[in-house]
Every structure is written in structure tokens, then in C-alpha cells.
Amino acid sequence: MEHKEHELPAGEQDNPKHRPIRSFVLRQGRLTEGQRKALEQWLPVYGVAYQPEPIALDQVFGRAESPKILEIGFGMGDSTAKIAQVQPERDFIGVEVHTPGVGSLLKLVGEMHLENIRVIQHDAVEVLQHMIPDASLDGVHIFFPDPWHKKRHHKRRLIQAAFVQLLCSKLKPGAYLHVATDWQEYAEWVLEVLQGEPQLGNTADTYAEKPDYRPLTKFENRGIKLGHGVWDIIFTRK
Ligand SMILES: C[S@@+](CC[C@H](N)C(=O)[O-])C[C@H]1O[C@@H](n2cnc3c(N)ncnc32)[C@H](O)[C@@H]1O
């Protein structure tokens, strides 16, 4: 997954009168044969269709009591699969709009026999608004959200005060929200937005140490060698 800013396709100029502001641009993206096969074989098993009403998470995973973690924008799903593999006692709901990414994660789920992942292919904002029950999540992962570098695109950033308020309503008391970004100005933005949410408290003074459960991505490894930074921001619900 490239971490550069998505270009707006011709014709899609921001026009709030005509369309909601989204944090993503749907790209066509070619499917590999492996992704296509994984979608065919595993989407009916591990996919959860979007529906505009709350779902019973325990039923979706076929077990109660297991902590439920939501990941927003899992990209190709490498981190998601690795985390789910080493945390079999937890259940992971991955939300992503990009079809090749969904195929890629499903391929990993099939190959690694991961029973604790479910995938929803839909806008995470609507998934949170309508599908995720209140106070049902033990954690939320948002790793390398699109930074939307240009000032005129900042309104497309996923992390906004209203979105964080919505997220908070879905977190159990004590549950965590973990954002990681490689774009310093976005890190500062995220820190400011989360600090401004009275229902959240920071687990660190400012930025957190990278927790062991978040694997280093290939991209990140390359960046670190070039001296680029990555910022982890972890808050908990009061
Ligand atoms: C820069 S990529 C990072 C992917 C991955 N987390 C990683 O670390 O490699 C951001 C991803 O978030 C997805 N995304 C952005 N907004 C989203 C939304 N509202 N709902 C679901 N997915 C979204 C994009 O499609 C993209 O795949």
C-alpha cells in the first residue's frame, strides 16, 4: 500500500452540496488472481455485509467475552493478519473500502487459518454510525490513515472531532484508540483532536512508544532507515 496522498480523479472536485466529504477516494485497482480467488472463496465466510443497523458482535464471531477490536482502513491487511495471529483470544473487525485490499486480507486469513477476523467492505464512518453497537469495542486501530497533505483537503482527514466523538460512543470504558502515522503534521493534528475530546485520556505525555503488538510494516522499515519518523498515539476512554 502506497502511503502517498490519493489524487482526486478528474471530475471529483470537492462540492459539499453534492456529496458527503469522504476520507477516501475509490480507486479501480487491479485484482491479482490470488485476491480474486480469495474474495470468491472467503468473502462469503469471513465477510460481513454492510447493514444500516447494529450487529451482535458476539454472534458474528460465534463466541462471547472475547475482546473486540475494530481496525479502520487496513490497506492490504498485513498488520491485521499478523496481530490477529498472535492474539487468538481477541476478535478483529477490519473495515476497508478498497477491493484489492479486502482480497489481500482474505487471502491471508485463508492461508493463515485465522478464525478471529471478519471483514466489512464499506465506509468506516457509516459502519460506526449504524452497525457497531454503543460501548461494544475494546480497542480501535487506525494505522497510517491517509494524511491528506494539502490544506484544502484537510477536511477529508478521517480524524476529526465529530468522528472521534462517534468513536468514543462505541468504545467501552477503559478501551483504547491507537492511531499511527508517518506524517508529523498529521500526528500533531491527531494529538490535538484527541486531547480535545473530554471522554479520552492520553496513555503517554504526548506520543506513545510503539507497542509490540503493532508490527513494523515494510514501508515503515524503509522509512526508518531513511531517518523518517513514525508517531503512535494511544488514548483510552474514561
Ligand atoms: C494509507 S492507507 C494505510 C493502510 C494500512 N493501514 C497500512 O498501514 O498499510 C489508508 C487506507 O484507509 C482506507 N480508508 C480511508 N478512509 C476509509 C474509510 N472511511 N472507511 C474505510 N477505509 C478507509 C483507504 O482505502 C486506505 O486503504
mmCIF file of C-alpha atoms and ligand atoms in Angstrom:
data_model
loop_
_atom_site.group_PDB
_atom_site.id
_atom_site.type_symbol
_atom_site.label_atom_id
_atom_site.label_comp_id
_atom_site.label_asym_id
_atom_site.label_seq_id
_atom_site.Cartn_x
_atom_site.Cartn_y
_atom_site.Cartn_z
ATOM 1 C CA MET A 1 0.000 0.000 0.000
ATOM 2 C CA GLU A 2 1.449 3.312 -1.017
ATOM 3 C CA HIS A 3 1.272 5.933 1.645
ATOM 4 C CA LYS A 4 1.142 8.864 -0.698
ATOM 5 C CA GLU A 5 -1.835 11.072 -0.913
ATOM 6 C CA HIS A 6 -4.592 9.881 -3.193
ATOM 7 C CA GLU A 7 -5.126 12.136 -6.134
ATOM 8 C CA LEU A 8 -8.651 13.267 -6.708
ATOM 9 C CA PRO A 9 -9.828 11.895 -10.055
ATOM 10 C CA ALA A 10 -10.868 14.392 -12.709
ATOM 11 C CA GLY A 11 -14.414 15.496 -12.116
ATOM 12 C CA GLU A 12 -14.394 14.796 -8.415
ATOM 13 C CA GLN A 13 -13.879 18.259 -7.081
ATOM 14 C CA ASP A 14 -14.969 18.946 -3.558
ATOM 15 C CA ASN A 15 -18.535 20.039 -3.637
ATOM 16 C CA PRO A 16 -20.209 19.612 -0.285
ATOM 17 C CA LYS A 17 -23.582 20.373 -1.810
ATOM 18 C CA HIS A 18 -23.470 17.283 -3.959
ATOM 19 C CA ARG A 19 -21.650 14.631 -1.972
ATOM 20 C CA PRO A 20 -20.573 13.946 1.583
ATOM 21 C CA ILE A 21 -16.920 14.562 2.348
ATOM 22 C CA ARG A 22 -15.219 11.174 2.430
ATOM 23 C CA SER A 23 -11.816 10.212 3.821
ATOM 24 C CA PHE A 24 -11.076 8.026 0.776
ATOM 25 C CA VAL A 25 -11.235 8.019 -2.994
ATOM 26 C CA LEU A 26 -12.344 4.744 -4.513
ATOM 27 C CA ARG A 27 -9.636 3.637 -6.907
ATOM 28 C CA GLN A 28 -10.209 0.992 -9.532
ATOM 29 C CA GLY A 29 -7.100 -1.016 -8.629
ATOM 30 C CA ARG A 30 -6.489 -4.318 -10.430
ATOM 31 C CA LEU A 31 -7.079 -7.544 -8.565
ATOM 32 C CA THR A 32 -4.392 -10.202 -8.615
ATOM 33 C CA GLU A 33 -5.564 -13.724 -9.348
ATOM 34 C CA GLY A 34 -4.878 -14.648 -5.705
ATOM 35 C CA GLN A 35 -7.007 -11.759 -4.437
ATOM 36 C CA ARG A 36 -9.835 -12.626 -6.840
ATOM 37 C CA LYS A 37 -9.865 -16.244 -5.700
ATOM 38 C CA ALA A 38 -9.710 -15.244 -2.027
ATOM 39 C CA LEU A 39 -12.678 -12.887 -2.488
ATOM 40 C CA GLU A 40 -14.663 -15.670 -4.150
ATOM 41 C CA GLN A 41 -13.776 -18.304 -1.575
ATOM 42 C CA TRP A 42 -13.567 -16.371 1.687
ATOM 43 C CA LEU A 43 -15.813 -13.294 1.408
ATOM 44 C CA PRO A 44 -18.931 -15.456 1.966
ATOM 45 C CA VAL A 45 -17.251 -16.948 5.062
ATOM 46 C CA TYR A 46 -15.408 -14.045 6.690
ATOM 47 C CA GLY A 47 -17.155 -11.059 5.106
ATOM 48 C CA VAL A 48 -19.950 -9.251 6.915
ATOM 49 C CA ALA A 49 -22.264 -7.330 4.576
ATOM 50 C CA TYR A 50 -22.878 -3.706 5.457
ATOM 51 C CA GLN A 51 -26.284 -3.167 7.002
ATOM 52 C CA PRO A 52 -27.625 0.079 8.438
ATOM 53 C CA GLU A 53 -28.466 -1.429 11.823
ATOM 54 C CA PRO A 54 -26.463 -2.736 14.796
ATOM 55 C CA ILE A 55 -24.980 -6.232 14.606
ATOM 56 C CA ALA A 56 -24.385 -8.591 17.547
ATOM 57 C CA LEU A 57 -20.593 -8.868 17.583
ATOM 58 C CA ASP A 58 -20.553 -11.981 19.781
ATOM 59 C CA GLN A 59 -22.757 -13.748 17.251
ATOM 60 C CA VAL A 60 -20.636 -12.615 14.327
ATOM 61 C CA PHE A 61 -17.586 -14.304 15.878
ATOM 62 C CA GLY A 62 -19.517 -17.176 17.448
ATOM 63 C CA ARG A 63 -18.135 -16.509 20.899
ATOM 64 C CA ALA A 64 -18.847 -14.171 23.811
ATOM 65 C CA GLU A 65 -16.419 -12.483 26.209
ATOM 66 C CA SER A 66 -13.561 -12.159 23.676
ATOM 67 C CA PRO A 67 -12.318 -8.576 23.337
ATOM 68 C CA LYS A 68 -13.454 -6.933 20.106
ATOM 69 C CA ILE A 69 -11.023 -4.713 18.197
ATOM 70 C CA LEU A 70 -12.038 -2.607 15.184
ATOM 71 C CA GLU A 71 -9.448 -1.691 12.551
ATOM 72 C CA ILE A 72 -10.244 1.138 10.172
ATOM 73 C CA GLY A 73 -8.534 1.208 6.756
ATOM 74 C CA PHE A 74 -6.454 -1.973 6.965
ATOM 75 C CA GLY A 75 -4.958 -1.487 3.473
ATOM 76 C CA MET A 76 -3.557 -4.839 2.301
ATOM 77 C CA GLY A 77 -4.157 -6.294 5.766
ATOM 78 C CA ASP A 78 -0.604 -7.436 6.597
ATOM 79 C CA SER A 79 -0.624 -5.876 10.064
ATOM 80 C CA THR A 80 -4.187 -7.033 10.711
ATOM 81 C CA ALA A 81 -3.339 -10.661 9.957
ATOM 82 C CA LYS A 82 -0.118 -10.604 11.996
ATOM 83 C CA ILE A 83 -1.836 -9.076 15.024
ATOM 84 C CA ALA A 84 -4.787 -11.498 14.837
ATOM 85 C CA GLN A 85 -2.396 -14.439 14.589
ATOM 86 C CA VAL A 86 -0.534 -13.570 17.788
ATOM 87 C CA GLN A 87 -3.704 -12.570 19.649
ATOM 88 C CA PRO A 88 -6.052 -15.530 19.040
ATOM 89 C CA GLU A 89 -8.038 -14.651 22.162
ATOM 90 C CA ARG A 90 -9.169 -11.358 20.579
ATOM 91 C CA ASP A 91 -11.564 -10.774 17.680
ATOM 92 C CA PHE A 92 -10.779 -8.273 14.904
ATOM 93 C CA ILE A 93 -13.263 -6.470 12.681
ATOM 94 C CA GLY A 94 -11.443 -4.953 9.711
ATOM 95 C CA VAL A 95 -13.098 -2.209 7.674
ATOM 96 C CA GLU A 96 -11.709 -1.199 4.277
ATOM 97 C CA VAL A 97 -13.220 0.160 1.069
ATOM 98 C CA HIS A 98 -10.507 -0.914 -1.392
ATOM 99 C CA THR A 99 -11.344 -4.243 -3.093
ATOM 100 C CA PRO A 100 -7.753 -5.451 -3.740
ATOM 101 C CA GLY A 101 -7.017 -4.789 -0.047
ATOM 102 C CA VAL A 102 -10.053 -6.811 1.020
ATOM 103 C CA GLY A 103 -8.928 -9.636 -1.300
ATOM 104 C CA SER A 104 -5.401 -9.430 0.078
ATOM 105 C CA LEU A 105 -6.515 -9.703 3.725
ATOM 106 C CA LEU A 106 -8.923 -12.555 2.915
ATOM 107 C CA LYS A 107 -6.066 -14.384 1.201
ATOM 108 C CA LEU A 108 -4.002 -14.077 4.392
ATOM 109 C CA VAL A 109 -6.977 -15.170 6.516
ATOM 110 C CA GLY A 110 -7.334 -18.306 4.371
ATOM 111 C CA GLU A 111 -3.618 -19.104 4.278
ATOM 112 C CA MET A 112 -3.069 -18.477 7.990
ATOM 113 C CA HIS A 113 -6.365 -20.125 9.090
ATOM 114 C CA LEU A 114 -7.382 -17.068 11.099
ATOM 115 C CA GLU A 115 -10.792 -17.566 12.685
ATOM 116 C CA ASN A 116 -10.752 -14.286 14.619
ATOM 117 C CA ILE A 117 -11.061 -11.824 11.715
ATOM 118 C CA ARG A 118 -14.179 -10.513 9.981
ATOM 119 C CA VAL A 119 -14.149 -8.023 7.132
ATOM 120 C CA ILE A 120 -16.610 -5.274 6.265
ATOM 121 C CA GLN A 121 -16.104 -3.565 2.896
ATOM 122 C CA HIS A 122 -17.703 -0.190 3.435
ATOM 123 C CA ASP A 123 -17.068 3.377 4.599
ATOM 124 C CA ALA A 124 -15.992 3.060 8.239
ATOM 125 C CA VAL A 125 -17.851 6.241 9.155
ATOM 126 C CA GLU A 126 -21.179 4.666 8.152
ATOM 127 C CA VAL A 127 -20.190 1.341 9.731
ATOM 128 C CA LEU A 128 -19.628 3.129 13.031
ATOM 129 C CA GLN A 129 -22.737 5.253 12.729
ATOM 130 C CA HIS A 130 -25.078 2.358 12.019
ATOM 131 C CA MET A 131 -23.560 -1.087 12.536
ATOM 132 C CA ILE A 132 -21.346 -1.079 15.613
ATOM 133 C CA PRO A 133 -23.325 -1.148 18.883
ATOM 134 C CA ASP A 134 -22.607 1.519 21.509
ATOM 135 C CA ALA A 135 -19.950 0.656 24.129
ATOM 136 C CA SER A 136 -19.094 -2.609 22.361
ATOM 137 C CA LEU A 137 -15.422 -2.177 21.395
ATOM 138 C CA ASP A 138 -12.314 -2.895 23.472
ATOM 139 C CA GLY A 139 -9.993 -1.172 21.041
ATOM 140 C CA VAL A 140 -9.699 0.668 17.720
ATOM 141 C CA HIS A 141 -6.678 0.596 15.392
ATOM 142 C CA ILE A 142 -6.149 3.268 12.751
ATOM 143 C CA PHE A 143 -2.736 2.687 11.214
ATOM 144 C CA PHE A 144 -1.382 5.177 8.687
ATOM 145 C CA PRO A 145 -4.670 6.878 7.760
ATOM 146 C CA ASP A 146 -4.441 8.877 4.529
ATOM 147 C CA PRO A 147 -2.770 12.130 5.629
ATOM 148 C CA TRP A 148 -4.437 14.329 3.014
ATOM 149 C CA HIS A 149 -1.412 16.602 2.910
ATOM 150 C CA LYS A 150 -2.875 19.646 1.184
ATOM 151 C CA LYS A 151 -4.605 22.181 3.354
ATOM 152 C CA ARG A 152 -7.702 22.280 1.163
ATOM 153 C CA HIS A 153 -8.053 18.504 1.695
ATOM 154 C CA HIS A 154 -7.706 18.558 5.484
ATOM 155 C CA LYS A 155 -11.467 18.233 5.783
ATOM 156 C CA ARG A 156 -11.102 14.745 4.291
ATOM 157 C CA ARG A 157 -8.924 13.559 7.140
ATOM 158 C CA LEU A 158 -10.550 10.697 8.998
ATOM 159 C CA ILE A 159 -9.556 12.032 12.402
ATOM 160 C CA GLN A 160 -11.876 14.947 13.123
ATOM 161 C CA ALA A 161 -13.530 15.993 16.389
ATOM 162 C CA ALA A 162 -17.008 14.734 15.379
ATOM 163 C CA PHE A 163 -15.627 11.395 14.190
ATOM 164 C CA VAL A 164 -13.672 10.923 17.426
ATOM 165 C CA GLN A 165 -16.822 11.658 19.409
ATOM 166 C CA LEU A 166 -18.620 8.968 17.392
ATOM 167 C CA LEU A 167 -15.748 6.543 18.026
ATOM 168 C CA CYS A 168 -15.910 7.248 21.771
ATOM 169 C CA SER A 169 -19.568 6.254 21.883
ATOM 170 C CA LYS A 170 -18.569 2.819 20.536
ATOM 171 C CA LEU A 171 -15.708 2.260 22.998
ATOM 172 C CA LYS A 172 -16.227 0.526 26.335
ATOM 173 C CA PRO A 173 -14.901 2.474 29.338
ATOM 174 C CA GLY A 174 -11.153 1.745 29.501
ATOM 175 C CA ALA A 175 -10.985 0.741 25.814
ATOM 176 C CA TYR A 176 -8.151 2.167 23.697
ATOM 177 C CA LEU A 177 -7.823 4.128 20.473
ATOM 178 C CA HIS A 178 -4.478 3.664 18.702
ATOM 179 C CA VAL A 179 -3.513 5.853 15.742
ATOM 180 C CA ALA A 180 -0.138 5.613 13.989
ATOM 181 C CA THR A 181 1.078 7.989 11.307
ATOM 182 C CA ASP A 182 4.299 8.797 9.476
ATOM 183 C CA TRP A 183 3.275 12.377 8.709
ATOM 184 C CA GLN A 184 4.374 14.690 11.514
ATOM 185 C CA GLU A 185 1.854 17.420 10.875
ATOM 186 C CA TYR A 186 -0.974 14.851 10.923
ATOM 187 C CA ALA A 187 0.454 13.393 14.159
ATOM 188 C CA GLU A 188 0.210 16.852 15.725
ATOM 189 C CA TRP A 189 -3.331 17.238 14.359
ATOM 190 C CA VAL A 190 -4.383 13.820 15.776
ATOM 191 C CA LEU A 191 -2.879 14.614 19.171
ATOM 192 C CA GLU A 192 -4.730 17.926 19.282
ATOM 193 C CA VAL A 193 -8.080 16.409 18.250
ATOM 194 C CA LEU A 194 -7.816 13.540 20.758
ATOM 195 C CA GLN A 195 -6.705 15.875 23.556
ATOM 196 C CA GLY A 196 -9.756 17.997 22.828
ATOM 197 C CA GLU A 197 -12.133 15.071 23.417
ATOM 198 C CA PRO A 198 -13.136 15.078 27.100
ATOM 199 C CA GLN A 199 -14.093 11.375 27.072
ATOM 200 C CA LEU A 200 -10.485 10.375 26.257
ATOM 201 C CA GLY A 201 -7.257 10.384 28.246
ATOM 202 C CA ASN A 202 -3.734 10.069 26.848
ATOM 203 C CA THR A 203 -1.727 6.986 27.902
ATOM 204 C CA ALA A 204 1.504 8.988 27.453
ATOM 205 C CA ASP A 205 2.557 12.603 27.924
ATOM 206 C CA THR A 206 2.342 13.181 24.191
ATOM 207 C CA TYR A 207 3.314 10.389 21.754
ATOM 208 C CA ALA A 208 3.419 6.753 22.906
ATOM 209 C CA GLU A 209 6.151 4.163 22.419
ATOM 210 C CA LYS A 210 5.289 1.785 19.576
ATOM 211 C CA PRO A 211 3.550 -1.125 21.327
ATOM 212 C CA ASP A 212 4.915 -4.591 20.485
ATOM 213 C CA TYR A 213 1.582 -5.701 19.005
ATOM 214 C CA ARG A 214 1.848 -3.259 16.077
ATOM 215 C CA PRO A 215 4.171 -4.893 13.536
ATOM 216 C CA LEU A 216 6.638 -2.777 11.594
ATOM 217 C CA THR A 217 5.418 -2.521 8.011
ATOM 218 C CA LYS A 218 7.823 -2.883 5.062
ATOM 219 C CA PHE A 219 7.164 0.733 4.236
ATOM 220 C CA GLU A 220 7.903 1.835 7.785
ATOM 221 C CA ASN A 221 11.142 -0.132 7.922
ATOM 222 C CA ARG A 222 12.309 1.572 4.758
ATOM 223 C CA GLY A 223 11.318 4.972 6.171
ATOM 224 C CA ILE A 224 13.139 4.390 9.449
ATOM 225 C CA LYS A 225 16.351 3.591 7.530
ATOM 226 C CA LEU A 226 15.945 6.944 5.752
ATOM 227 C CA GLY A 227 15.506 8.686 9.089
ATOM 228 C CA HIS A 228 11.753 9.283 8.764
ATOM 229 C CA GLY A 229 9.618 9.267 11.874
ATOM 230 C CA VAL A 230 6.507 7.346 12.895
ATOM 231 C CA TRP A 231 4.225 8.546 15.663
ATOM 232 C CA ASP A 232 1.995 6.281 17.763
ATOM 233 C CA ILE A 233 -0.835 7.967 19.631
ATOM 234 C CA ILE A 234 -2.787 5.907 22.173
ATOM 235 C CA PHE A 235 -5.668 7.239 24.221
ATOM 236 C CA THR A 236 -8.175 5.400 26.402
ATOM 237 C CA ARG A 237 -11.862 6.009 27.016
ATOM 238 C CA LYS A 238 -12.535 7.310 30.518
HETATM 239 C C1 LIG B 1 -2.672 4.974 3.641
HETATM 240 S S1 LIG B 1 -3.661 3.539 3.686
HETATM 241 C C2 LIG B 1 -2.978 2.641 5.069
HETATM 242 C C3 LIG B 1 -3.324 1.193 5.040
HETATM 243 C C4 LIG B 1 -2.828 0.326 6.200
HETATM 244 N N1 LIG B 1 -3.464 0.675 7.452
HETATM 245 C C5 LIG B 1 -1.332 0.349 6.318
HETATM 246 O O1 LIG B 1 -0.823 0.721 7.386
HETATM 247 O O2 LIG B 1 -0.654 -0.014 5.356
HETATM 248 C C6 LIG B 1 -5.230 4.101 4.302
HETATM 249 C C7 LIG B 1 -6.352 3.140 3.994
HETATM 250 O O3 LIG B 1 -7.536 3.566 4.628
HETATM 251 C C8 LIG B 1 -8.635 3.286 3.777
HETATM 252 N N2 LIG B 1 -9.736 4.182 4.173
HETATM 253 C C9 LIG B 1 -9.691 5.533 4.200
HETATM 254 N N3 LIG B 1 -10.863 6.025 4.640
HETATM 255 C C10 LIG B 1 -11.661 4.952 4.907
HETATM 256 C C11 LIG B 1 -12.991 4.831 5.375
HETATM 257 N N4 LIG B 1 -13.733 5.913 5.677
HETATM 258 N N5 LIG B 1 -13.512 3.596 5.514
HETATM 259 C C12 LIG B 1 -12.769 2.500 5.213
HETATM 260 N N6 LIG B 1 -11.496 2.553 4.764
HETATM 261 C C13 LIG B 1 -10.949 3.774 4.613
HETATM 262 C C14 LIG B 1 -8.097 3.519 2.385
HETATM 263 O O4 LIG B 1 -8.832 2.824 1.401
HETATM 264 C C15 LIG B 1 -6.659 3.005 2.515
HETATM 265 O O5 LIG B 1 -6.568 1.655 2.150
#
